Coordinates of C-alpha atoms in Angstrom, one line a residue:
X1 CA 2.1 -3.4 -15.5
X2 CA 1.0 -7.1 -15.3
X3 CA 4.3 -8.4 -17.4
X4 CA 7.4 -8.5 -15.2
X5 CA 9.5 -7.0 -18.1
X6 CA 6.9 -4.1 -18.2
X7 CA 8.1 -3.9 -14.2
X8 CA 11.7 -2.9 -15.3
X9 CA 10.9 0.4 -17.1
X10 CA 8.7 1.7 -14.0
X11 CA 11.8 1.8 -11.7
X12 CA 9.6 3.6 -9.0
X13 CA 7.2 0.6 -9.3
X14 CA 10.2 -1.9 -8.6
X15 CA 12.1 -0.2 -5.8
X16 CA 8.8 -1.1 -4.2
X17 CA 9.1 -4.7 -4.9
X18 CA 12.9 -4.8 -4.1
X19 CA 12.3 -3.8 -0.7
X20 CA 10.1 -6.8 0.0
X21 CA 11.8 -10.1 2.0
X22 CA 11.1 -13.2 1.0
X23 CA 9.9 -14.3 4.5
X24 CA 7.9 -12.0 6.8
X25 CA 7.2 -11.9 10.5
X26 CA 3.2 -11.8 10.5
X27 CA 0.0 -11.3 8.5
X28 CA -3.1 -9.7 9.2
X29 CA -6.1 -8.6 7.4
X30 CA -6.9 -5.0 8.1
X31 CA -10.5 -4.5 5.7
X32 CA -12.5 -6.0 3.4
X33 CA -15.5 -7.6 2.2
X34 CA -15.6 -10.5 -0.1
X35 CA -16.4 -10.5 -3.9
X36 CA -15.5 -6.5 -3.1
X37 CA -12.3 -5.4 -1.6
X38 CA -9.2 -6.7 0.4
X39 CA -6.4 -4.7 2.4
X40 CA -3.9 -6.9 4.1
X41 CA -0.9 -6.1 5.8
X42 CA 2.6 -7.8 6.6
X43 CA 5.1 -7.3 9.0
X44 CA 8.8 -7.9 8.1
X45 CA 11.2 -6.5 11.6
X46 CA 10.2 -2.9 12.3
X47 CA 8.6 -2.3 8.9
X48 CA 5.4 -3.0 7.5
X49 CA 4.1 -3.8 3.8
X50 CA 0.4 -3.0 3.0
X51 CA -1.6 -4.3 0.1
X52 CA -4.8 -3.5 -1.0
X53 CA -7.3 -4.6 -4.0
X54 CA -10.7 -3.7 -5.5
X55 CA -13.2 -5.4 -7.3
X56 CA -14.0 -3.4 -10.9
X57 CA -16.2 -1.0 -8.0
X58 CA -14.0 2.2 -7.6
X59 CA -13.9 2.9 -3.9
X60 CA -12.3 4.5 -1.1
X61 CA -11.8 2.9 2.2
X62 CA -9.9 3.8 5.4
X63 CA -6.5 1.9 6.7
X64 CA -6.7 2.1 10.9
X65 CA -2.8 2.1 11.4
X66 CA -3.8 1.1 15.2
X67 CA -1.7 -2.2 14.9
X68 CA 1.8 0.1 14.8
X69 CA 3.4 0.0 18.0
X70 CA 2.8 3.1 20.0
X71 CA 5.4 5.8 20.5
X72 CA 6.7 5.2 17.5
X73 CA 7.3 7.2 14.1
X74 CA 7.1 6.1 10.6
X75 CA 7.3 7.2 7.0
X76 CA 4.6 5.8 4.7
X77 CA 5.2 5.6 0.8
X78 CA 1.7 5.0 -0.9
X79 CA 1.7 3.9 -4.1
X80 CA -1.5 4.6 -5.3
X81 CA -4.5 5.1 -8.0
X82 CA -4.8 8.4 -9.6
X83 CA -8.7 10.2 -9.8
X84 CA -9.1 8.9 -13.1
X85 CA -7.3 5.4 -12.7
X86 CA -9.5 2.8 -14.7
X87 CA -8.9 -1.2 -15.1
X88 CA -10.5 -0.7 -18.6
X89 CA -9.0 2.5 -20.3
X90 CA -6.2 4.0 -17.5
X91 CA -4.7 0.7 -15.8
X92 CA -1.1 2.0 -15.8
X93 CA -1.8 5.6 -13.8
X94 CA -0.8 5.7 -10.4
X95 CA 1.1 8.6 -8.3
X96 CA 3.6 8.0 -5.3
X97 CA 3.7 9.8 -1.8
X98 CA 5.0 9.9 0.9
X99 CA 3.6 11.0 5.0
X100 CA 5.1 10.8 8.2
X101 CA 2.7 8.1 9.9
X102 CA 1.9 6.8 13.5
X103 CA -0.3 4.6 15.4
X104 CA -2.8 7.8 15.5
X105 CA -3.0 7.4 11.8
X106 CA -5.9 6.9 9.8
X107 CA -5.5 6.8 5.9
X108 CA -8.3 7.6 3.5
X109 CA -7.3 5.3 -0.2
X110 CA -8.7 5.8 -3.4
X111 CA -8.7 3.0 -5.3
X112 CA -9.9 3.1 -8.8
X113 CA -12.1 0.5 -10.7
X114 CA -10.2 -2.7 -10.8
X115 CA -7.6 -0.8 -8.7
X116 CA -5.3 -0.7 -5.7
X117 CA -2.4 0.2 -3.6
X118 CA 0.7 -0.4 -1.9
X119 CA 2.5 1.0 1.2
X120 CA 5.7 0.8 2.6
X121 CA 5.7 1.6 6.5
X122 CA 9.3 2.2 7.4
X123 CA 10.3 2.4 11.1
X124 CA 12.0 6.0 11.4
X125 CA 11.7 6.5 15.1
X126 CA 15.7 5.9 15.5
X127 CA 16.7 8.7 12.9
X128 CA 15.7 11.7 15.1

């Protein structure tokens, strides 16, 4: 949805958004290739917010979560392109998962045509 109203009857889309500060600790740039595709990441306390973008090139690319503090365990939710996700004819598909995540972790993204995704890295390494 590119309206904000549109935002309001995807509630799964904005609890997304609602966990996002207004400030954020640090910024880095984890991937990407210009005119192509950008994955960037931001650090707010323990937690971490990636975003990442493609050009109208479907493609799948790799997130090295290598910049997570070791020792340390996480729950990932993805918000992400579907197989058949399509800025032309299926802009509005998307699915939501979650994995239990670590420095060790590699992530393999789809990202459809005109695509991208969002995760939200949460620190869980106190709730054992």
């Amino acid at each position: 949805p590119d309206a904000p109203e549109e935002y309001l009857k995807k509630d799964d889309l904005l609890d997304c958004i609602r966990k996002m500060p207004a400030q954020f600790d640090g910024f880095r740039v984890l991937d990407g290739e210009i005119d192509k595709f950008i994955c960037v990441a931001r650090k707010a306390g323990d937690d971490w917010f990636i975003g990442s973008l493609t050009n109208r090139e479907a493609r799948t690319i790799t997130i090295d979560l290598s910049f997570l503090p070791e020792n340390k365990k996480y729950e990932a939710t993805l918000y992400e392109d579907v197989e058949d996700s399509h800025f032309l004819d299926n802009k509005e598909s998307y699915k939501i998962r979650k994995q239990l995540v670590d420095s060790n972790t590699k992530l393999n993204i789809k990202m459809g045509a005109g695509g991208g995704n969002a995760i939200y890295i949460k620190d869980v390494s106190s709730e054992d």
